[in-house]
Short mmCIF file of N, CA and C and ligand atoms in Angstrom, two decimals:
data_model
loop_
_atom_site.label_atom_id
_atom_site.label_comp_id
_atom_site.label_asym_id
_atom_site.label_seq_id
_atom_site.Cartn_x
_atom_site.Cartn_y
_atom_site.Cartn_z
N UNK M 1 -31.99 27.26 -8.19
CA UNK M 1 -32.01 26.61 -6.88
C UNK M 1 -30.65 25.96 -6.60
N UNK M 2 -30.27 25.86 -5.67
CA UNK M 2 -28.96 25.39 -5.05
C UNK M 2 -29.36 23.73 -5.27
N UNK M 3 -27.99 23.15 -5.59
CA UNK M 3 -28.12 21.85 -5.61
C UNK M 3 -27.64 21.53 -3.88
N UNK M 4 -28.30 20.87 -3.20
CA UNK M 4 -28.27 20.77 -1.78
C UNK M 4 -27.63 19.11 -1.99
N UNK M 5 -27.71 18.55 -2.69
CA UNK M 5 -27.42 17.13 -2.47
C UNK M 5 -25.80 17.03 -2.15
N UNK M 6 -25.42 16.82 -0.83
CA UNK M 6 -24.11 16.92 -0.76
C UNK M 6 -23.09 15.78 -1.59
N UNK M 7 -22.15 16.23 -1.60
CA UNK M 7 -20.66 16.01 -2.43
C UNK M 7 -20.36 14.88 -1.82
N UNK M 8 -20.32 13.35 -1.19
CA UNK M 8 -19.75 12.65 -0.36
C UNK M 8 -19.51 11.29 -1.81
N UNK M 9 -18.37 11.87 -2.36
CA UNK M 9 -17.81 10.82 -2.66
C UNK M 9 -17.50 9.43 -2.00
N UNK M 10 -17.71 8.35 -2.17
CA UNK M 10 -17.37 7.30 -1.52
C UNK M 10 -16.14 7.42 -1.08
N UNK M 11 -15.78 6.92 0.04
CA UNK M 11 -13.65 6.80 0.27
C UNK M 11 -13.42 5.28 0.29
N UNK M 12 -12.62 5.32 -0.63
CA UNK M 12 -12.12 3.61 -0.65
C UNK M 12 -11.57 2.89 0.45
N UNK M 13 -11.89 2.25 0.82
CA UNK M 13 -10.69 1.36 2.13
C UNK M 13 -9.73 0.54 1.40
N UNK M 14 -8.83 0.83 1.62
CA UNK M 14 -7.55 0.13 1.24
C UNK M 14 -6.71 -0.47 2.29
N UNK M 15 -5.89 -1.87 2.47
CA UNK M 15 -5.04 -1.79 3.45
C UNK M 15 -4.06 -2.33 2.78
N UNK M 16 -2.40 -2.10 2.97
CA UNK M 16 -1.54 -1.90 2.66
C UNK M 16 -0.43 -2.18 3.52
N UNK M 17 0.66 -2.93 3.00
CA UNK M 17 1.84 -3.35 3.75
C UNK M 17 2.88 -2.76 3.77
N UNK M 18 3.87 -2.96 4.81
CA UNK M 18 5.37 -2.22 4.47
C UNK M 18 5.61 -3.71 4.88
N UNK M 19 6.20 -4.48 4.29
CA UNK M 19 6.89 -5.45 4.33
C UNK M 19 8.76 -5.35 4.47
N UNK M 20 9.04 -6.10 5.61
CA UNK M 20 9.94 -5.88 6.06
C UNK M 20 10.91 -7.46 5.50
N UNK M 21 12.13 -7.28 5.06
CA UNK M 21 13.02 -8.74 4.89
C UNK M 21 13.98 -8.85 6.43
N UNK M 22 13.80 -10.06 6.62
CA UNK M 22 14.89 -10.17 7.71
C UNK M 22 16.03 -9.25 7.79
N UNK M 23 16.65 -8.69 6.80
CA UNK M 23 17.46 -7.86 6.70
C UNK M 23 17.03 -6.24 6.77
N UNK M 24 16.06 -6.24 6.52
CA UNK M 24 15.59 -5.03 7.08
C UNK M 24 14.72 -4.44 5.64
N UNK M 25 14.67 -4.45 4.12
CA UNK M 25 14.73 -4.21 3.45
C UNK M 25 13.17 -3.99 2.52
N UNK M 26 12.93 -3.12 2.52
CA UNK M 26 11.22 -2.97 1.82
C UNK M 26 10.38 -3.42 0.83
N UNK M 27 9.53 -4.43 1.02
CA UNK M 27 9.21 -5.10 -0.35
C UNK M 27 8.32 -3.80 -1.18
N UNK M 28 8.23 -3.34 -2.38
CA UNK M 28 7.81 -2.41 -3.45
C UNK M 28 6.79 -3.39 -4.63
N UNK M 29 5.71 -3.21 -5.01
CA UNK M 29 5.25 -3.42 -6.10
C UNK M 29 4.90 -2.74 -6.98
N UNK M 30 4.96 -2.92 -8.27
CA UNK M 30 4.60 -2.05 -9.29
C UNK M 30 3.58 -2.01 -9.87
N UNK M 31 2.18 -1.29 -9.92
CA UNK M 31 1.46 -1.09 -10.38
C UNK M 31 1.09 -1.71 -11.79
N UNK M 32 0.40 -2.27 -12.40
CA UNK M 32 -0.13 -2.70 -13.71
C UNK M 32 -0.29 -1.19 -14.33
N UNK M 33 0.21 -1.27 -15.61
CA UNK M 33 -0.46 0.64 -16.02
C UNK M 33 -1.78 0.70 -16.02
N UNK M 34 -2.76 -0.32 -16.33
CA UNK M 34 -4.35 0.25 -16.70
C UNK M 34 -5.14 0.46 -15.40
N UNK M 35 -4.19 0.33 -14.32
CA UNK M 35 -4.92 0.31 -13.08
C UNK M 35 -4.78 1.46 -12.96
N UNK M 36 -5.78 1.95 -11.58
CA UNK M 36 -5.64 3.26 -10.84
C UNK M 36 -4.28 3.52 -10.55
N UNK M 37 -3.58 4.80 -10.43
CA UNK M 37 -1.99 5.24 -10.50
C UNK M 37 -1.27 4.31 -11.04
N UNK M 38 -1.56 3.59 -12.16
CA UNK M 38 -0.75 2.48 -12.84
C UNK M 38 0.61 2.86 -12.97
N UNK M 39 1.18 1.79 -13.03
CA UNK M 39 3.38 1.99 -13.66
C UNK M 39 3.76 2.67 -11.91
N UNK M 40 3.06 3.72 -11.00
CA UNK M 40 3.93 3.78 -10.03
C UNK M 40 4.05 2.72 -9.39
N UNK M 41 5.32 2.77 -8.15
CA UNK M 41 5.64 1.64 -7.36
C UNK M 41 4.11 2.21 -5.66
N UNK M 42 3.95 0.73 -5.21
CA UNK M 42 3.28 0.63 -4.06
C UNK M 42 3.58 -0.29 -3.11
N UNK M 43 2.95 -0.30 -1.97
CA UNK M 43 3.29 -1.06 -0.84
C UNK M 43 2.07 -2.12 -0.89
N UNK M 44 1.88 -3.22 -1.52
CA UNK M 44 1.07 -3.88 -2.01
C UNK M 44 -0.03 -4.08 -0.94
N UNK M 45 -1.22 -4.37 -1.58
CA UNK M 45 -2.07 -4.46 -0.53
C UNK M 45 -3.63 -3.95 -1.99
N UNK M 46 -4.46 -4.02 -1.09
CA UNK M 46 -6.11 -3.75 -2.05
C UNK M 46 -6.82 -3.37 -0.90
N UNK M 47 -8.37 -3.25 -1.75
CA UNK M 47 -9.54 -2.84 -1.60
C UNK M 47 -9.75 -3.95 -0.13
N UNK M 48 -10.45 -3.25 0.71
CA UNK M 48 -11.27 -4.06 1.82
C UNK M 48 -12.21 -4.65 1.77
N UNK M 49 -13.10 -5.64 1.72
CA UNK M 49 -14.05 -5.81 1.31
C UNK M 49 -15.18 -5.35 2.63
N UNK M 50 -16.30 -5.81 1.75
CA UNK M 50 -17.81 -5.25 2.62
C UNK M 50 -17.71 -6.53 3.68
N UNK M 51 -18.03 -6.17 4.93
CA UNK M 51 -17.64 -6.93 6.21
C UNK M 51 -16.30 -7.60 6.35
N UNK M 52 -15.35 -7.46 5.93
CA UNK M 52 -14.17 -7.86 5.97
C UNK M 52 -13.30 -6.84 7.16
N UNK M 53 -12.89 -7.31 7.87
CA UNK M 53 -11.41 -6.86 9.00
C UNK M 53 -10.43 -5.86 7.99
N UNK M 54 -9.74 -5.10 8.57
CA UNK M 54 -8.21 -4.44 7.39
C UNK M 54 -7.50 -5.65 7.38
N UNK M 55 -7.67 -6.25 9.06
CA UNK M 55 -6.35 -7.59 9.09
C UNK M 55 -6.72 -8.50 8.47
N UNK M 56 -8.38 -9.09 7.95
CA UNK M 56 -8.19 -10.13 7.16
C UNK M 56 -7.81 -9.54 5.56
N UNK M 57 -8.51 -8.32 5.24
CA UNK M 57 -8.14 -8.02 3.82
C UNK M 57 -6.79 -7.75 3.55
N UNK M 58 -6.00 -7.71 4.51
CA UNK M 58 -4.23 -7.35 4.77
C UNK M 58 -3.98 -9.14 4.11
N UNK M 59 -3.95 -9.68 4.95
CA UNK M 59 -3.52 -10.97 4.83
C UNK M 59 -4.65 -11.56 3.65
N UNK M 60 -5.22 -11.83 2.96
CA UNK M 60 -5.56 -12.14 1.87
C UNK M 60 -5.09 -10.91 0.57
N UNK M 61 -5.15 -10.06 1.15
CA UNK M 61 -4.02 -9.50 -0.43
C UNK M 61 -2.68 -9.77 -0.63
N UNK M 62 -2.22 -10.10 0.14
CA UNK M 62 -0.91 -10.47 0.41
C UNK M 62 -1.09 -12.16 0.41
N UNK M 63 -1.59 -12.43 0.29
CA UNK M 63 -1.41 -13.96 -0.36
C UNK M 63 -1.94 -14.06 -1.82
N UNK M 64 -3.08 -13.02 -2.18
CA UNK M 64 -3.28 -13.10 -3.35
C UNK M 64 -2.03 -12.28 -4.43
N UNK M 65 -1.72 -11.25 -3.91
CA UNK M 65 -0.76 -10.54 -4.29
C UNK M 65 0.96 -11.15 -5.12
N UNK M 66 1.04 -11.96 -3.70
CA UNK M 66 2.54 -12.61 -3.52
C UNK M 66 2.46 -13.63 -2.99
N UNK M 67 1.71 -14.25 -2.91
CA UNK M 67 1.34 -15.84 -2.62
C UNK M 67 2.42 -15.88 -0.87
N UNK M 68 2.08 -14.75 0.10
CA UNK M 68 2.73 -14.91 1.21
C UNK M 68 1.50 -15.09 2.53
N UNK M 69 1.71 -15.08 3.55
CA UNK M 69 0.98 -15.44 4.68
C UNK M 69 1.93 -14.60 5.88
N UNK M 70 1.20 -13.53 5.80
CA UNK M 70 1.52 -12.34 6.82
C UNK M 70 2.07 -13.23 8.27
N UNK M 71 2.79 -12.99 9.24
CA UNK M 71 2.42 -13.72 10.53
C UNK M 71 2.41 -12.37 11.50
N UNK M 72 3.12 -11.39 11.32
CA UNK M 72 3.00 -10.16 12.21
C UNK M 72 3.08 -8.90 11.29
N UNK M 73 1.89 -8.46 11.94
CA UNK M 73 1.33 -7.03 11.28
C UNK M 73 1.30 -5.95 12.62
N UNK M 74 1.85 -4.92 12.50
CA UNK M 74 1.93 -3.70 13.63
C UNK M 74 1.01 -2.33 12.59
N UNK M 75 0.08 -1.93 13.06
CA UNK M 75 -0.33 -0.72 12.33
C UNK M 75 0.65 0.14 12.66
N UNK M 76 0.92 1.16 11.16
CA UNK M 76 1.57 2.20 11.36
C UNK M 76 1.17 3.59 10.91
N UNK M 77 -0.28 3.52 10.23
CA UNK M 77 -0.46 5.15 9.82
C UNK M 77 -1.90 4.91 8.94
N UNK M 78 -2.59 5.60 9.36
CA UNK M 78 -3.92 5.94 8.37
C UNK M 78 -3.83 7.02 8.00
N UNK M 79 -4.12 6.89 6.25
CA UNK M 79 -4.43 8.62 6.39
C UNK M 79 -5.12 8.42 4.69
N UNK M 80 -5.87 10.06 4.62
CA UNK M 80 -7.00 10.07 3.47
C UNK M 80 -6.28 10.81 2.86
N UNK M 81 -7.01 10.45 1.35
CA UNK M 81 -6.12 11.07 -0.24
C UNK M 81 -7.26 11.21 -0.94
N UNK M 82 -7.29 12.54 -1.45
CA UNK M 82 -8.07 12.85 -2.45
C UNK M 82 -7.76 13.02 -3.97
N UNK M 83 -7.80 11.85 -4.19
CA UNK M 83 -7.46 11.66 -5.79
C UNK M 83 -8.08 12.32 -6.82
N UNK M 84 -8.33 13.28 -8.04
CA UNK M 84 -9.22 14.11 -8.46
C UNK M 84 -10.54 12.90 -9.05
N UNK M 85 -10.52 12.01 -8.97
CA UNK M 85 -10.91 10.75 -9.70
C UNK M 85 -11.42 9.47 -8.66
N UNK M 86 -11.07 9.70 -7.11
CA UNK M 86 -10.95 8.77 -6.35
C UNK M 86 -10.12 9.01 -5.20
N UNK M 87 -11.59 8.76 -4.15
CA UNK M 87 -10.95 9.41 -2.33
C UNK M 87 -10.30 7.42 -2.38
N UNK M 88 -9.23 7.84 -1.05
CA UNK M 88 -8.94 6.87 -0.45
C UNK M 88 -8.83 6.79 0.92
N UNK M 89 -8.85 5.84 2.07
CA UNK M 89 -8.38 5.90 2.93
C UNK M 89 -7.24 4.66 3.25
N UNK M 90 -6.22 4.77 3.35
CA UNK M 90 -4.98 3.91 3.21
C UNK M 90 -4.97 3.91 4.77
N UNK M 91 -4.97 2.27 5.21
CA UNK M 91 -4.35 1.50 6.81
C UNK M 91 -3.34 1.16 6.10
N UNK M 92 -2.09 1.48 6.79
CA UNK M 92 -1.02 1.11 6.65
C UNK M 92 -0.10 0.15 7.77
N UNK M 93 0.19 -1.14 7.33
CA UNK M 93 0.76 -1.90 8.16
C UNK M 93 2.05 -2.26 7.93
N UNK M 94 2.76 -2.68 9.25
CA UNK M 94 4.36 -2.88 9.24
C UNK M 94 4.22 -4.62 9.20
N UNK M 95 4.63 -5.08 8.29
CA UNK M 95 4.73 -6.83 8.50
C UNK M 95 6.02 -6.90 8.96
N UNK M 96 6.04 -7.68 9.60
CA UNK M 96 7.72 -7.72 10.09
C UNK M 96 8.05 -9.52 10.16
N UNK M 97 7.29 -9.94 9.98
CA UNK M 97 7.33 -11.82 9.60
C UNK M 97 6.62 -12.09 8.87
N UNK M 98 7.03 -12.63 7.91
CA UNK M 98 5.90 -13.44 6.95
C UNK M 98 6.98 -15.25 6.52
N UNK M 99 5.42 -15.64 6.19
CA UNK M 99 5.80 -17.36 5.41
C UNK M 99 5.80 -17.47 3.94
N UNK M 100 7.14 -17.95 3.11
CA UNK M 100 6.36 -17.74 2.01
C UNK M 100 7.29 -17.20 1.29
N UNK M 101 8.13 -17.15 -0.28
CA UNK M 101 8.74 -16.21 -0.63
C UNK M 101 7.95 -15.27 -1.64
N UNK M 102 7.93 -13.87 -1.69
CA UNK M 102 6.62 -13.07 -2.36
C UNK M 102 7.32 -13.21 -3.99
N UNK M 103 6.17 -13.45 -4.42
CA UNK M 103 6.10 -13.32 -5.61
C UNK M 103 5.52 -12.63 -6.75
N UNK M 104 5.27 -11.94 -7.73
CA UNK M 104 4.61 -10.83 -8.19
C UNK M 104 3.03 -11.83 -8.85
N UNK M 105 2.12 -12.42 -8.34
CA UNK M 105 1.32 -13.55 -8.69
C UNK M 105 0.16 -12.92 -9.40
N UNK M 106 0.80 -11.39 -9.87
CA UNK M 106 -0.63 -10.65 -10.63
C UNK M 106 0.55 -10.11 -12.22
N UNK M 107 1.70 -10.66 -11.69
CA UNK M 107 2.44 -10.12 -12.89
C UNK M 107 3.55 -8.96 -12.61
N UNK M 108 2.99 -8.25 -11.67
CA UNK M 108 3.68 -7.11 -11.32
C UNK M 108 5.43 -7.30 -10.81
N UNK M 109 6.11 -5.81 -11.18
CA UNK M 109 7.27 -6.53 -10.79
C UNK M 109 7.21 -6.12 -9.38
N UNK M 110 8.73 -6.55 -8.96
CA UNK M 110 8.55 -6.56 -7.19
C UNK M 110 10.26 -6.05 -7.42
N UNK M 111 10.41 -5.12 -5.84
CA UNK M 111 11.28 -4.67 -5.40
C UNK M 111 12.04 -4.51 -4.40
N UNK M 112 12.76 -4.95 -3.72
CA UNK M 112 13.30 -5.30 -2.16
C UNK M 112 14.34 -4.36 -2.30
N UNK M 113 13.82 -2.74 -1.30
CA UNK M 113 14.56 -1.33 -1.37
C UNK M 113 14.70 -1.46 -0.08
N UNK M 114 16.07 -1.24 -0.06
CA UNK M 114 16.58 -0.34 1.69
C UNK M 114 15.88 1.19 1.77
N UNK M 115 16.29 1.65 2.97
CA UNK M 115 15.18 2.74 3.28
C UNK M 115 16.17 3.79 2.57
N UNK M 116 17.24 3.97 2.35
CA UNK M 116 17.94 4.92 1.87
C UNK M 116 17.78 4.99 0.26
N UNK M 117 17.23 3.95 -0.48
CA UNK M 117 16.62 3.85 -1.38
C UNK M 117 15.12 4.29 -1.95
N UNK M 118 14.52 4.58 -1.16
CA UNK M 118 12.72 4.31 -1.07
C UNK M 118 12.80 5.99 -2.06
N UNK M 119 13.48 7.05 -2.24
CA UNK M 119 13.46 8.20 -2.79
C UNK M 119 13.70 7.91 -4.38
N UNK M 120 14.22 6.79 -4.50
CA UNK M 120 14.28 6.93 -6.33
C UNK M 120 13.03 5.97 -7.06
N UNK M 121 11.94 5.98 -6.16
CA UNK M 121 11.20 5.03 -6.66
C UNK M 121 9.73 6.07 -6.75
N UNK M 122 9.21 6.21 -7.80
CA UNK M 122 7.47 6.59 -7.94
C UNK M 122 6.64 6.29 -7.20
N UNK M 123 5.87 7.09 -6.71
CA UNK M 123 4.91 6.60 -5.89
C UNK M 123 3.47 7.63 -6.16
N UNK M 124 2.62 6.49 -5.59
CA UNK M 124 1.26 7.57 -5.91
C UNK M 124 0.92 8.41 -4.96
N UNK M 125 0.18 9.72 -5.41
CA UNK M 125 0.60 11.31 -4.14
C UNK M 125 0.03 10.47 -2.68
N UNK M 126 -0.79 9.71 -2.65
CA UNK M 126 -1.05 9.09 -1.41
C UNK M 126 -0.29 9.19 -0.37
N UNK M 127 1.00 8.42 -0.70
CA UNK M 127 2.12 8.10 -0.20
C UNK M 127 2.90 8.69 0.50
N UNK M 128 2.98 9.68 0.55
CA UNK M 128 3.81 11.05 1.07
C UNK M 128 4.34 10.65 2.18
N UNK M 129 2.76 10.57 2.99
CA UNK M 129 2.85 10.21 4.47
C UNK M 129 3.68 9.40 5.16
N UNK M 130 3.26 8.03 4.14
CA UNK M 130 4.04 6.82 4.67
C UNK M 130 5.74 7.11 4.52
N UNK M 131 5.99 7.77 3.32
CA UNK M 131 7.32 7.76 3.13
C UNK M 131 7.91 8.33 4.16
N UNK M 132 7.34 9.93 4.72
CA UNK M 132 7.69 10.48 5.57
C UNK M 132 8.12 9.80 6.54
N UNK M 133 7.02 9.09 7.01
CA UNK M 133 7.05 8.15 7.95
C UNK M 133 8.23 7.08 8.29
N UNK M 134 8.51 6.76 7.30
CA UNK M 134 9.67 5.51 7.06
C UNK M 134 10.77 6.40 7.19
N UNK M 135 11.20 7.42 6.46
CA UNK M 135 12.18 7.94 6.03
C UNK M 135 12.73 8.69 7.41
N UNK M 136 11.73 9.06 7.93
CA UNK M 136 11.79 10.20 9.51
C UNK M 136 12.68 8.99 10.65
N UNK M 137 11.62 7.56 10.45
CA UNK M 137 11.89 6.79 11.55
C UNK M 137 13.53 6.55 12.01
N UNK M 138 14.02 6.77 13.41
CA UNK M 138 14.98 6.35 13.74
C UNK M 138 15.35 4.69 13.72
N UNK M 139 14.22 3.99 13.60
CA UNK M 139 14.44 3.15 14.63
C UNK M 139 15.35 2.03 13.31
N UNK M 140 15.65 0.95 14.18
CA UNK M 140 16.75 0.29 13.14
C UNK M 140 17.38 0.67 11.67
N1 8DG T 1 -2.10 -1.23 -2.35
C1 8DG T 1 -1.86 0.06 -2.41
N2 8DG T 1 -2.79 0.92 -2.93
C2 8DG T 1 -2.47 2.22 -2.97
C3 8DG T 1 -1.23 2.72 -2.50
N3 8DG T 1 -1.21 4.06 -2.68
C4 8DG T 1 -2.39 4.43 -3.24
O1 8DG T 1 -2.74 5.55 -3.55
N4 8DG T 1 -3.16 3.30 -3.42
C5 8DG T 1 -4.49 3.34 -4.02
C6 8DG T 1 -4.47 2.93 -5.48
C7 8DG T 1 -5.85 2.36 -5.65
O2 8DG T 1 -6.74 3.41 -5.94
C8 8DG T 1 -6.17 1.78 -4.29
C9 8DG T 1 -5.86 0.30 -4.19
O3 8DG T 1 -6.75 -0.36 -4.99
P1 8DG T 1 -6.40 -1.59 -5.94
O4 8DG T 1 -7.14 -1.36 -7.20
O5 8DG T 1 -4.97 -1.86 -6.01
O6 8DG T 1 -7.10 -2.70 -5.10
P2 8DG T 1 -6.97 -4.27 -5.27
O7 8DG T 1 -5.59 -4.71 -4.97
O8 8DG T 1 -8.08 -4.79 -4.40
O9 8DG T 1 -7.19 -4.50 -6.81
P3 8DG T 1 -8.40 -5.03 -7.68
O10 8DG T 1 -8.67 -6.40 -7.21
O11 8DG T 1 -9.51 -4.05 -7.42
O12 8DG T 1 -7.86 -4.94 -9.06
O13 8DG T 1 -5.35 2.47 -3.35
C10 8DG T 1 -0.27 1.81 -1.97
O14 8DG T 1 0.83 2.14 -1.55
N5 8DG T 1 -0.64 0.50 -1.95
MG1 MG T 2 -3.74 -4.13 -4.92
#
């Protein structure tokens, strides 16, 4: 008999920052190794919670993260990843002000890359998009 019970892996909600420095410059975090895609670099950010906003789980990972306090968030890209191990769906946001200097407050190290930089750094296959994204952009 056919197994009819369909395949619907859960998809994770994730939301995720591109953090911007007055100077223009990309904040990077590095993964813990025992975590999911551990040791690569990411655009910090977590899990959404159950009834939680992206914008409140944006701004509480990012204070839990780096002890910062988002003040402007612009969405810039959703998109789904099928991890062999774990779907995702990544909101991706542009911070472009924050309060606060970030700090790695889980241990992790931290990285402040210009965009002409963002190519020598690991990233998990997720990412593609966003890089594209950054890397394509004209704008400043
Ligand atoms: N924050 C972030 N997560 C990413 C990126 N790319 C990517 O594939 N992911 C994946 C890795 C994880 O499977 C998931 C994020 O989950 P997480 O475990 O870091 O979530 P969290 O910060 O809430 O951590 P925890 O409390 O569960 O330990 O999204 C990225 O650029 N940033
Ligand atoms: Mg996280």
């Amino acid at each position: 008999m056919l197994n009819t019970v369909p395949d619907q892996t859960p998809r994770l909600h994730v939301a995720a920052a591109v953090i911007y420095s007055p100077e223009g410059a990309i904040l990077l975090a590095r993964r813990p190794e025992h975590k999911h895609q551990g040791g690569l670099w990411e655009f910090p950010g977590g899990k959404v919670e159950a009834g939680e906003s992206v914008l409140a789980a944006l701004a509480r990972e990012l204070q839990e993260e780096l002890g910062i306090s988002a003040i402007e968030a612009q969405p810039l890209l959703q998109l789904q990843h099928d991890y062999p191990d774990r779907s995702v769906l990544l909101d991706v946001y542009s911070v472009t002000a924050f309060q606060g200097e970030p700090q790695g407050c889980e241990g992790q190290p931290l990285a402040w890359v210009t965009r002409d930089r963002l190519r020598e750094y690991a990233f998990p296959a997720a990412n593609q998009p966003i890089l594209d994204c950054l890397l394509d952009s004209a704008a400043d």
